[in-house]
CSV table of N, CA, C and O in Angstrom, one decimal:
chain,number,residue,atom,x,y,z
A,1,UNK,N,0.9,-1.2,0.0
A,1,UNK,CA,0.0,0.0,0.0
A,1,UNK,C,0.9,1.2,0.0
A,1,UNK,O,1.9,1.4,0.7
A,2,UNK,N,0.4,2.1,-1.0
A,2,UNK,CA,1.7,3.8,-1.0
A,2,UNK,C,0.9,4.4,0.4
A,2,UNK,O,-0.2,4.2,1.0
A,3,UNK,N,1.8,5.2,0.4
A,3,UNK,CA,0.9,6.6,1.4
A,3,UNK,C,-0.4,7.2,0.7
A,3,UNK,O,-1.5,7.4,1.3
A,4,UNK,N,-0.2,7.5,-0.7
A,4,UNK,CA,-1.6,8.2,-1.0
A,4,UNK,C,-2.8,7.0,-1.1
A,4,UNK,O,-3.9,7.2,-1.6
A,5,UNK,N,-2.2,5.9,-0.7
A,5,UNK,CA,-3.4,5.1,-0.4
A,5,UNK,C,-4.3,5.0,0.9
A,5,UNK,O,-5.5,4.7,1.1
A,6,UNK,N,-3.4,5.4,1.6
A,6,UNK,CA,-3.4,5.7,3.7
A,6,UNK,C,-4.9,6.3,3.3
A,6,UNK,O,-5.3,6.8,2.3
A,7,UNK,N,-5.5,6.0,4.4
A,7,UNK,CA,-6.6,7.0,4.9
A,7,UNK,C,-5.6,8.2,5.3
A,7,UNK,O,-4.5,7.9,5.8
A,8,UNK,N,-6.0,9.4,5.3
A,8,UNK,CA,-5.3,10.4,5.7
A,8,UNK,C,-5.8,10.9,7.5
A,8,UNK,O,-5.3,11.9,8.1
A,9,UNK,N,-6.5,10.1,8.0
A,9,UNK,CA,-6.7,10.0,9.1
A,9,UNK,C,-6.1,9.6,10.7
A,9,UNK,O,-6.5,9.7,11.9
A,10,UNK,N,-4.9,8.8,9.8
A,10,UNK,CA,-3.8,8.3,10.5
A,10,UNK,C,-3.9,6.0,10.9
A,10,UNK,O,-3.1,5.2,11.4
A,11,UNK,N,-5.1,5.9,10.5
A,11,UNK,CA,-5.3,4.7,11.1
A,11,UNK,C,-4.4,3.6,10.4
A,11,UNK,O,-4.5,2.4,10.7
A,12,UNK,N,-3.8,4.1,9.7
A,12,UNK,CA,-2.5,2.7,8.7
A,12,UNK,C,-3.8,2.1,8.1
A,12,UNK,O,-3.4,0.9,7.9
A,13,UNK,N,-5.1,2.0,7.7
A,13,UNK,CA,-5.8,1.4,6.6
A,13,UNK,C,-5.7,2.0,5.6
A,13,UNK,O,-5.6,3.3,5.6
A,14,UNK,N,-5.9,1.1,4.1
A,14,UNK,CA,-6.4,2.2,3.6
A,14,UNK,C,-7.7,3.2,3.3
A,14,UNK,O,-8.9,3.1,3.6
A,15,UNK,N,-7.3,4.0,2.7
A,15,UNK,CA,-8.9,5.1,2.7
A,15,UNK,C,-9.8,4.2,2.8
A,15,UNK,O,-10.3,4.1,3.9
A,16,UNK,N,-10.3,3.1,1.6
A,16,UNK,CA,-11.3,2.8,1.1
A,16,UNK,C,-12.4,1.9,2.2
A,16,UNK,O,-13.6,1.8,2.3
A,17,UNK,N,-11.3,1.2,2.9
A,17,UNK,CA,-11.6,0.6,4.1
A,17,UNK,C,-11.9,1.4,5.3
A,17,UNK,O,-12.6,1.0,6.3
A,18,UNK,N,-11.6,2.2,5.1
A,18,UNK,CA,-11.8,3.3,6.4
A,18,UNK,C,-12.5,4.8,6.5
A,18,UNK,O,-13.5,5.0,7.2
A,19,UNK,N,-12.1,5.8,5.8
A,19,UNK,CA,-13.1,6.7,6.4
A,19,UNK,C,-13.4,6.8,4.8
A,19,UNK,O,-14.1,7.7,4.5
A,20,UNK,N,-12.9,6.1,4.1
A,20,UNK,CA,-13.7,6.4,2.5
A,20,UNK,C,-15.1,5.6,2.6
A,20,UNK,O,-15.9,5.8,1.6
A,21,UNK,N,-15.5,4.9,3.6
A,21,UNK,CA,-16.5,3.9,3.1
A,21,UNK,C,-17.9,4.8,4.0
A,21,UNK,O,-19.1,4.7,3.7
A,22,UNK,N,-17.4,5.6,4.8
A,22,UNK,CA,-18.6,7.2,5.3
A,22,UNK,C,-18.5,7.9,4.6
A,22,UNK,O,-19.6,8.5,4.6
A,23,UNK,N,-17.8,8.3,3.7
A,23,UNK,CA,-17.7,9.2,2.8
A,23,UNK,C,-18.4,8.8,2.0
A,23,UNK,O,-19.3,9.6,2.1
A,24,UNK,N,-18.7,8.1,1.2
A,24,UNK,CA,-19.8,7.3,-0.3
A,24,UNK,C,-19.7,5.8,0.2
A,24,UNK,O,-19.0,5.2,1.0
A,25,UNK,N,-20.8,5.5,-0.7
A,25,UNK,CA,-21.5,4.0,-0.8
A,25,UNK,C,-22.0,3.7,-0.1
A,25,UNK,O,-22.6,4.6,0.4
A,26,UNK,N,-22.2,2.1,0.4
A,26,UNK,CA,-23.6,2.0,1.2
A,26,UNK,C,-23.4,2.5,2.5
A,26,UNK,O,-24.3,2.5,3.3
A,27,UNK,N,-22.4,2.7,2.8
A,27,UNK,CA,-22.4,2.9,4.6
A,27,UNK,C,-22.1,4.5,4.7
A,27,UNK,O,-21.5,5.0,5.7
A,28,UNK,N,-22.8,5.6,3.5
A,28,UNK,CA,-22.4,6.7,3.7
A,28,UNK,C,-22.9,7.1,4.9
A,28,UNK,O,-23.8,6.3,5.4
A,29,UNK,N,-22.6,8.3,5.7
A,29,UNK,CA,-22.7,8.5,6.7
A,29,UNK,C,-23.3,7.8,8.3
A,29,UNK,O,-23.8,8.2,9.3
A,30,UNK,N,-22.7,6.6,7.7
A,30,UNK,CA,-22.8,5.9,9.3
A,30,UNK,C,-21.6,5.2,9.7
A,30,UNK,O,-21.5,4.0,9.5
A,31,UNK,N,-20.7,5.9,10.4
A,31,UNK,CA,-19.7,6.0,11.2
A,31,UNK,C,-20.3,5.0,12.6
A,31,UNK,O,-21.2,5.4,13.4
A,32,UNK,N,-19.7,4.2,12.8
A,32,UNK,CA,-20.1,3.5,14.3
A,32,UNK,C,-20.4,3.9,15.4
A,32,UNK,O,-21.3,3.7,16.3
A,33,UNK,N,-19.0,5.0,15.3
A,33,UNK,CA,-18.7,5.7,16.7
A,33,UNK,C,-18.4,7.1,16.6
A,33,UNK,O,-18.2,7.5,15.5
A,34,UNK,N,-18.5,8.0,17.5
A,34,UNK,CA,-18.1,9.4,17.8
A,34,UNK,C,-16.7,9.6,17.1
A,34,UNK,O,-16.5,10.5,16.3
A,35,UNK,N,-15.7,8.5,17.6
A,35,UNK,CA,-14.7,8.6,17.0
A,35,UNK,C,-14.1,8.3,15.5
A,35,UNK,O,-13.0,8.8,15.1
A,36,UNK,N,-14.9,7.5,14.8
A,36,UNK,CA,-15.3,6.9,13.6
A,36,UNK,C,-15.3,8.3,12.8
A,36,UNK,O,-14.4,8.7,12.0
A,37,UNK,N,-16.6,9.0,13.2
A,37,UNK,CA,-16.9,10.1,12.9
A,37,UNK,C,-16.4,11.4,12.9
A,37,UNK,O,-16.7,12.4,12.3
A,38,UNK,N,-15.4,11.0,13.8
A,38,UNK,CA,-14.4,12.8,13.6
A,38,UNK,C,-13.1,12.2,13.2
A,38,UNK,O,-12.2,13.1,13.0
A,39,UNK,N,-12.6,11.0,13.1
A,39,UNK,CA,-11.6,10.9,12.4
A,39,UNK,C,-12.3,10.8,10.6
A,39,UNK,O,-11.4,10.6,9.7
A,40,UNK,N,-13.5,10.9,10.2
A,40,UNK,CA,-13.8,10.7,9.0
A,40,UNK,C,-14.1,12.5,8.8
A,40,UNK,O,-14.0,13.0,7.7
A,41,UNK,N,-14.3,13.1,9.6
A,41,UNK,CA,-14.4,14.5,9.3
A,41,UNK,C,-12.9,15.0,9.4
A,41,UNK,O,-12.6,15.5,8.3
A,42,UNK,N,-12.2,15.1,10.0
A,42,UNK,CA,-10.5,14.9,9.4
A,42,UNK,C,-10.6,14.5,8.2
A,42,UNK,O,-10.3,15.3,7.3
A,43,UNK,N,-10.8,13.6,8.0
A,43,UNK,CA,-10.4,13.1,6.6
A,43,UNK,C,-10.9,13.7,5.4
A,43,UNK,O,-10.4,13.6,4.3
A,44,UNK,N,-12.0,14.4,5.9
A,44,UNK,CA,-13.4,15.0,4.8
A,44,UNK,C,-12.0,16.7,4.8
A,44,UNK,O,-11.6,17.3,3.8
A,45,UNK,N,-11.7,16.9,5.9
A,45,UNK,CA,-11.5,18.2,5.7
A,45,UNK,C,-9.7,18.1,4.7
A,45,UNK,O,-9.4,18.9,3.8
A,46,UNK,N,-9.0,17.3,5.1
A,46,UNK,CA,-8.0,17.1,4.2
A,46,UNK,C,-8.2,17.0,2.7
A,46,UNK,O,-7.4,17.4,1.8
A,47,UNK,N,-9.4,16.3,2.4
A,47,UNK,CA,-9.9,15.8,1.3
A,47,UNK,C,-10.9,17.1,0.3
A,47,UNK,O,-11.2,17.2,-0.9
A,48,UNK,N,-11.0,17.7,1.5
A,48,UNK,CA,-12.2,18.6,0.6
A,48,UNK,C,-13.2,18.5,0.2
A,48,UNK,O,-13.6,18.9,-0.9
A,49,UNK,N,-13.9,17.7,1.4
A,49,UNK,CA,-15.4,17.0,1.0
A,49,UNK,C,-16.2,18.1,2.1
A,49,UNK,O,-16.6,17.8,3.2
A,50,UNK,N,-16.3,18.9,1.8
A,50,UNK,CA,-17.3,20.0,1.8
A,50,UNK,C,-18.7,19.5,2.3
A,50,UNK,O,-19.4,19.7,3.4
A,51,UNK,N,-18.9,19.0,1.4
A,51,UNK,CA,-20.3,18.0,1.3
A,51,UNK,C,-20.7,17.3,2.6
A,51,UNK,O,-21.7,17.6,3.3
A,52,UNK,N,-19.6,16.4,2.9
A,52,UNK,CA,-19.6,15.4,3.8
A,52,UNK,C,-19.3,16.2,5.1
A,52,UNK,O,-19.9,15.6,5.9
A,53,UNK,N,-18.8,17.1,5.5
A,53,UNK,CA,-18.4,18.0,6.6
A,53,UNK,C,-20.0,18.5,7.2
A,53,UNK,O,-20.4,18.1,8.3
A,54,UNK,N,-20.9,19.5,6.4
A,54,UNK,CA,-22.0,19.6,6.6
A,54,UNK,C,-22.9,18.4,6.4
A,54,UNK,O,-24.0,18.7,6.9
A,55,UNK,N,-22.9,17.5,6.1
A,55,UNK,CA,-23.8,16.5,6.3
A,55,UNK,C,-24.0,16.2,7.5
A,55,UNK,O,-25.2,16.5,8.0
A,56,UNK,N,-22.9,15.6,8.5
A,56,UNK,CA,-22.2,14.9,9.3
A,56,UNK,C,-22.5,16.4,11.1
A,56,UNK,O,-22.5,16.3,12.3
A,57,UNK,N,-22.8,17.4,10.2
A,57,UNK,CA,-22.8,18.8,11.1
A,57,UNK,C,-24.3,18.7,11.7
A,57,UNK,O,-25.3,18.6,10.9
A,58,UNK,N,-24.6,18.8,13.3
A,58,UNK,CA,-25.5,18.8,14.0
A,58,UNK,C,-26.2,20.1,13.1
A,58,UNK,O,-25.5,20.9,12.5
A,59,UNK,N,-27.7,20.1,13.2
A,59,UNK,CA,-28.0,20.8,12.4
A,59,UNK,C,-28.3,22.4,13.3
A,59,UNK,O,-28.7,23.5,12.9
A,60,UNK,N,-28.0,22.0,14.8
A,60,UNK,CA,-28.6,23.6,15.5
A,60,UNK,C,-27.4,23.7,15.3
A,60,UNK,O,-27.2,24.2,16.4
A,61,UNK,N,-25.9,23.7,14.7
A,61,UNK,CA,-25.0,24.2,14.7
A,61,UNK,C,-24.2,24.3,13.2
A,61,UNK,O,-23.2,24.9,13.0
A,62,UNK,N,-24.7,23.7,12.3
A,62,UNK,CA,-24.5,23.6,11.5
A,62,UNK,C,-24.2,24.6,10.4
A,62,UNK,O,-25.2,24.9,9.7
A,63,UNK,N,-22.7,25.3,10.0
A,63,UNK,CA,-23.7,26.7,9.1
A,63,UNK,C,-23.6,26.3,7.3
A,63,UNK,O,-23.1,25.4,6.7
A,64,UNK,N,-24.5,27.5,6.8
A,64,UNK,CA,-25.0,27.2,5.5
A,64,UNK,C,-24.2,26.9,4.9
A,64,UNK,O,-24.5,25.8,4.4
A,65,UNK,N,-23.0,27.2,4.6
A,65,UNK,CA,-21.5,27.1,3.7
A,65,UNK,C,-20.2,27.2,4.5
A,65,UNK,O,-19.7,28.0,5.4
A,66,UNK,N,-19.8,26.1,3.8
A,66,UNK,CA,-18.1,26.4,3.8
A,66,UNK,C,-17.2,26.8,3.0
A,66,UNK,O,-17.4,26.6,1.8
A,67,UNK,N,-16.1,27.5,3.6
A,67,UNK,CA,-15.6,27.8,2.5
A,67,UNK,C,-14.3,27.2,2.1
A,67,UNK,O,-13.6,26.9,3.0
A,68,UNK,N,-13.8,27.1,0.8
A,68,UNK,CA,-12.6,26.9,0.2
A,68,UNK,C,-11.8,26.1,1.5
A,68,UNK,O,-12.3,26.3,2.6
A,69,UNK,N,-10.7,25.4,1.4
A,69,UNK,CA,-9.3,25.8,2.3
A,69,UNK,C,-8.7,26.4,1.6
A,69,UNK,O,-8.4,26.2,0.4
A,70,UNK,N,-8.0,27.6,2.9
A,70,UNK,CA,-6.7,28.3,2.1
A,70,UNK,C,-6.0,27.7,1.0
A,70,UNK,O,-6.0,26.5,0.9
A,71,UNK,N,-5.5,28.5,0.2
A,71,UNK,CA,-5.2,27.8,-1.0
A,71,UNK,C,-3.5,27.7,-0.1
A,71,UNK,O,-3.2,28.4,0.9
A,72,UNK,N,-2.7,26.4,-0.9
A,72,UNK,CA,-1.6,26.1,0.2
A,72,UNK,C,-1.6,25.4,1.2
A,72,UNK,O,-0.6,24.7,1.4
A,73,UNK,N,-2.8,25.3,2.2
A,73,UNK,CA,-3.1,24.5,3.2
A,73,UNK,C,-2.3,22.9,2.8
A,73,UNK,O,-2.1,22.6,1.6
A,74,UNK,N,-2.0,22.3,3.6
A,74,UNK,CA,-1.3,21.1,3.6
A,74,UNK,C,-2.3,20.5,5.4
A,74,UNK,O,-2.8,21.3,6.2
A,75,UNK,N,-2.4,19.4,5.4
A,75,UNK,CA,-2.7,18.6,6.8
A,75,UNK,C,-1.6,17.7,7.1
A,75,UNK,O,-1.4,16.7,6.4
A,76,UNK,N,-1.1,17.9,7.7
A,76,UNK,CA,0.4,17.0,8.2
A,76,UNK,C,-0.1,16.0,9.3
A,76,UNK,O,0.7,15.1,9.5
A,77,UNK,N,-1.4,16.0,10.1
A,77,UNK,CA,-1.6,14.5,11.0
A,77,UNK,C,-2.6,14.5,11.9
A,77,UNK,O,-3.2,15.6,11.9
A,78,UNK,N,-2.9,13.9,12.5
A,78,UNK,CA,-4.2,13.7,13.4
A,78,UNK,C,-3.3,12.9,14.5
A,78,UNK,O,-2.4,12.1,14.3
A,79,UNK,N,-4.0,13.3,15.7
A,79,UNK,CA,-3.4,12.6,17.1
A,79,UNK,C,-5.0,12.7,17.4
A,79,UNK,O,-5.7,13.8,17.5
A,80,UNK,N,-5.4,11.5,17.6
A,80,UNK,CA,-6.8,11.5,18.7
A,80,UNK,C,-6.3,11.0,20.3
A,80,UNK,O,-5.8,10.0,20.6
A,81,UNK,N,-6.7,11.9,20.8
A,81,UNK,CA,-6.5,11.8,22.8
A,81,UNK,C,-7.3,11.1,23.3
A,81,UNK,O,-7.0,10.0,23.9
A,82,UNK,N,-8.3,11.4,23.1
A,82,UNK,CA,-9.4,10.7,24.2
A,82,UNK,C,-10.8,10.1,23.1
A,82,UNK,O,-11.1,10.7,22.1
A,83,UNK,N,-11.3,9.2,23.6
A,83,UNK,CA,-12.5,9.2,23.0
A,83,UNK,C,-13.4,9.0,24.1
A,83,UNK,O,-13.1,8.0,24.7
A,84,UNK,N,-14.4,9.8,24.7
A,84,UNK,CA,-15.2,9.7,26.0
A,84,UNK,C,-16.7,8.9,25.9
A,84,UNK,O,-17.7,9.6,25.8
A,85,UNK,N,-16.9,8.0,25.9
A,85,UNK,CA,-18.5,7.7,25.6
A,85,UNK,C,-19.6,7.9,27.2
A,85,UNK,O,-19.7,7.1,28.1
A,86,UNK,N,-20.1,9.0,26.8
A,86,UNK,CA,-20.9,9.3,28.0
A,86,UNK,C,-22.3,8.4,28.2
A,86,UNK,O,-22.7,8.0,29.3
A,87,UNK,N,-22.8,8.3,27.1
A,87,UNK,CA,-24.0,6.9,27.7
A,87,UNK,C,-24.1,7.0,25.6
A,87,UNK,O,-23.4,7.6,24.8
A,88,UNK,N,-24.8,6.2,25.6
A,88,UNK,CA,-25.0,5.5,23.8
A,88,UNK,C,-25.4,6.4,22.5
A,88,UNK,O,-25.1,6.1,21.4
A,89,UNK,N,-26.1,7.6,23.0
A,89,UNK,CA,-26.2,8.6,22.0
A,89,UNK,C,-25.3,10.0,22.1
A,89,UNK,O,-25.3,10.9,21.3
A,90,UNK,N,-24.3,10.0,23.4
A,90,UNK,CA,-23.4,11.5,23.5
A,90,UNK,C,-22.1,10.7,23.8
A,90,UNK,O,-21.8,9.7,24.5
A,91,UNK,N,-21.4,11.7,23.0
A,91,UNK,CA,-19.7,11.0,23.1
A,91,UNK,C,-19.1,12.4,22.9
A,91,UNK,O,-19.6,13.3,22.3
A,92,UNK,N,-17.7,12.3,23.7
A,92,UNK,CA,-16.4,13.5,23.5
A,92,UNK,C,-15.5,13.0,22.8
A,92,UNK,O,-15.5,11.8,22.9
A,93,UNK,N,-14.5,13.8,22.1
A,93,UNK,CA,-13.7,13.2,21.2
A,93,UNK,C,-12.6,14.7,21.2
A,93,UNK,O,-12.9,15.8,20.7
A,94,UNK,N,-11.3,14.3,21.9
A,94,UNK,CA,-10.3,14.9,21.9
A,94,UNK,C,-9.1,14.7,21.0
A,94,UNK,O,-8.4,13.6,20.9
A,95,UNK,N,-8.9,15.7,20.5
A,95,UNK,CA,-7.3,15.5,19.4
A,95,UNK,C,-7.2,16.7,19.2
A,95,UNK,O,-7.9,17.7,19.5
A,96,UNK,N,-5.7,16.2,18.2
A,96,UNK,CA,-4.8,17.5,17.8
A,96,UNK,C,-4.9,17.5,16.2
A,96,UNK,O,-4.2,16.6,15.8
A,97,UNK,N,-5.3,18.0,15.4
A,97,UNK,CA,-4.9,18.1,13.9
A,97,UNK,C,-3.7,19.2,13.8
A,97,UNK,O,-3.8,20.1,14.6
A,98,UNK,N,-2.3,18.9,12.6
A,98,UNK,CA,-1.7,19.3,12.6
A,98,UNK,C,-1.5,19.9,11.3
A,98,UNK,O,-1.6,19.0,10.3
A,99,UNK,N,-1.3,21.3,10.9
A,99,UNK,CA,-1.4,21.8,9.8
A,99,UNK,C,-0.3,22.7,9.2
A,99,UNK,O,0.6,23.2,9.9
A,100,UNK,N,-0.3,23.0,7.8
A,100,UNK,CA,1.0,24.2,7.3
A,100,UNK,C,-0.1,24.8,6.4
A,100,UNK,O,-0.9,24.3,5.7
A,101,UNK,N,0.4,26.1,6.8
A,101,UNK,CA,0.1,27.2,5.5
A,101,UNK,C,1.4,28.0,5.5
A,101,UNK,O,1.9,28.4,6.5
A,102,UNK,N,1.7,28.2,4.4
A,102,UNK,CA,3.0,29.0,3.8
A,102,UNK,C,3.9,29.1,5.0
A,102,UNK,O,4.2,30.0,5.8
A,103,UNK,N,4.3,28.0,4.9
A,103,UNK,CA,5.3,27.7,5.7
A,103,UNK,C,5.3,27.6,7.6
A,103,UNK,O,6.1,27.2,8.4
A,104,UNK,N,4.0,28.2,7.9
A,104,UNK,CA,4.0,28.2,9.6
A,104,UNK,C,3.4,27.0,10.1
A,104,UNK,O,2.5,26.7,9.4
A,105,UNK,N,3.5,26.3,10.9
A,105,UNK,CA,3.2,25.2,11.5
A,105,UNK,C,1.5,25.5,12.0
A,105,UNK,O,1.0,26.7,12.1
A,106,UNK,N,1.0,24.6,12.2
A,106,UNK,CA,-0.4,25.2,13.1
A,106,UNK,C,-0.7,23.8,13.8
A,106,UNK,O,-0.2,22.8,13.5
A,107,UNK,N,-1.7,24.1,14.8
A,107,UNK,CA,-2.1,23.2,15.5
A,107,UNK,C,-3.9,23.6,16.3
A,107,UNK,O,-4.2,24.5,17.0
A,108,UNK,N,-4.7,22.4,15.7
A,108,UNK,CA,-5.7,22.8,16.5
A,108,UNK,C,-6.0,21.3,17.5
A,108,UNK,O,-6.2,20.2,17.0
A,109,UNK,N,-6.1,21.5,18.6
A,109,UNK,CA,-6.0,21.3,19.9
A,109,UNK,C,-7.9,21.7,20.2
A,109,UNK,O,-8.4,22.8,20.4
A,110,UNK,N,-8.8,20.2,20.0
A,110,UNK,CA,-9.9,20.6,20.3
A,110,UNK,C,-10.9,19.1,21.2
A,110,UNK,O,-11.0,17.9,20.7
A,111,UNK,N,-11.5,19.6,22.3
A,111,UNK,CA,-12.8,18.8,22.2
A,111,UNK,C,-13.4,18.9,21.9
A,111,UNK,O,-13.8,20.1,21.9
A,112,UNK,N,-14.2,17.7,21.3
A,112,UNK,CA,-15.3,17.9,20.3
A,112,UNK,C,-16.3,17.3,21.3
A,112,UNK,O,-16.0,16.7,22.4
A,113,UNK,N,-17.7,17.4,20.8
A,113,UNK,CA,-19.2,17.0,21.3
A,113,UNK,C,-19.6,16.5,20.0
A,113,UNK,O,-19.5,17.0,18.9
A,114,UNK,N,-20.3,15.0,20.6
A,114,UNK,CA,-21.5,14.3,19.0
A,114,UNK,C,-22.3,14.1,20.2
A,114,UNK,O,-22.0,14.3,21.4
A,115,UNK,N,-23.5,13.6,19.3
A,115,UNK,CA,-24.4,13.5,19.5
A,115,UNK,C,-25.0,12.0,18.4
A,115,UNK,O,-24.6,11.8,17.2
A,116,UNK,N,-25.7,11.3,19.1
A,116,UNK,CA,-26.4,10.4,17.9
A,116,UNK,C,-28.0,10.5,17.6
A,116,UNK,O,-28.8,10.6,18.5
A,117,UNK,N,-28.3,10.5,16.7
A,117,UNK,CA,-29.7,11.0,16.2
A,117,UNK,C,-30.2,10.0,15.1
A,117,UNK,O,-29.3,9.7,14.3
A,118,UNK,N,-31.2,9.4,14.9
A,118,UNK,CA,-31.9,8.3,14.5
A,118,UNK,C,-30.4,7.5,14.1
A,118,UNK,O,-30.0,7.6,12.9
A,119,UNK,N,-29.9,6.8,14.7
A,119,UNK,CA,-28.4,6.1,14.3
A,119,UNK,C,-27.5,6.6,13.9
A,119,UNK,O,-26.4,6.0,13.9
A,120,UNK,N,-27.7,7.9,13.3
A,120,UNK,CA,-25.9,8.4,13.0
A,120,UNK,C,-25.3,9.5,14.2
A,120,UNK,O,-25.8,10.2,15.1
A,121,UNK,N,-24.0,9.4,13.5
A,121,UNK,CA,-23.3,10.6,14.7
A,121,UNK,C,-23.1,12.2,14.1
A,121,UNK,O,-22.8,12.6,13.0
A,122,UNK,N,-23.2,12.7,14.8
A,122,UNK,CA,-23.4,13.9,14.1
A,122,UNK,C,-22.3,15.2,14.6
A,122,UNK,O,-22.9,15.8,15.6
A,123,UNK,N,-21.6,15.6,14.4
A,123,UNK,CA,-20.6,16.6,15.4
A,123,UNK,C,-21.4,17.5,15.9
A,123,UNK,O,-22.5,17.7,15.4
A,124,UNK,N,-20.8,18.4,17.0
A,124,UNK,CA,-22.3,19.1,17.4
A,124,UNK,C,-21.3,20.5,17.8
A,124,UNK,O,-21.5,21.6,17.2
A,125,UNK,N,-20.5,20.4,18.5
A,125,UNK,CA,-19.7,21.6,18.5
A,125,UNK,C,-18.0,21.3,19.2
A,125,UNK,O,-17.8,20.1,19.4
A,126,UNK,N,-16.9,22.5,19.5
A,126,UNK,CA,-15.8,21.8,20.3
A,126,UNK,C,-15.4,23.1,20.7
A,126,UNK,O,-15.7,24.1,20.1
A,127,UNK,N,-14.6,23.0,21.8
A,127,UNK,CA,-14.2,23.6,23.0
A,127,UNK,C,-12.3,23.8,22.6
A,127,UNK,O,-11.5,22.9,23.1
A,128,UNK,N,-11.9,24.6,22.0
A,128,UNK,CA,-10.7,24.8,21.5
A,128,UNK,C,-10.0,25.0,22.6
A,128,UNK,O,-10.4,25.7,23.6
A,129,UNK,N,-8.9,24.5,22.5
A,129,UNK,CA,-7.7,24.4,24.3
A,129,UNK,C,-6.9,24.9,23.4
A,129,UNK,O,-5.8,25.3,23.8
């Protein structure tokens, strides 16, 4: 398997097996888990699936559009911290995505909140550290 076969999510599968199979086909948008689900929205935002980002987006929080990534943007990695499951429909999900634009390093350092709603997970908001 090359690297551009990797899921870009970090899990050593490849995509197709892993956050490509939420992304399209029959198992679109059903992610098992909270964490399922925000490492496939990583993946959506590396990828530029627009689409799938707002899908996947609680809808009291959800906004109308996204825009572009900076042109240049690069995603250099994903560290997931914690995955918290508070009872069967609310889960937390902590990590680090790691990023470059024109040359500066970046880092977002976030917990996240899902939510599950008639069986899927849905991101709902996160608490930036």
């Amino acid at each position: 398997m090359t690297e551009r076969d990797r899921c870009p999510c970090g899990s050593a599968l490849p995509y197709a097996r892993c956050c490509g199979r939420w992304h399209a086909g029959p198992e679109h948008l059903l992610a098992p888990t909270a964490e399922a689900l925000m490492r496939s929205r990583y993946s959506a935002y590396v990828l530029d699936r627009r689409d799938y980002l707002l899908a996947t987006w609680h809808p009291s929080q959800r906004p109308p559009t996204l825009a572009p990534p900076e042109p240049g943007l690069r995603w250099l990695g994903l560290e997931v911290r914690r995955h918290e499951v508070q009872d069967e429909d609310h889960a937390n999900v902590e990590f680090v995505a790691r990023s470059k634009l024109g040359g500066r390093a970046m880092r977002l350092h976030e917990r996240s909140r899902f939510v599950r709603e008639d069986g899927r997970w849905l991101y709902v908001d996160g608490d930036i550290r």
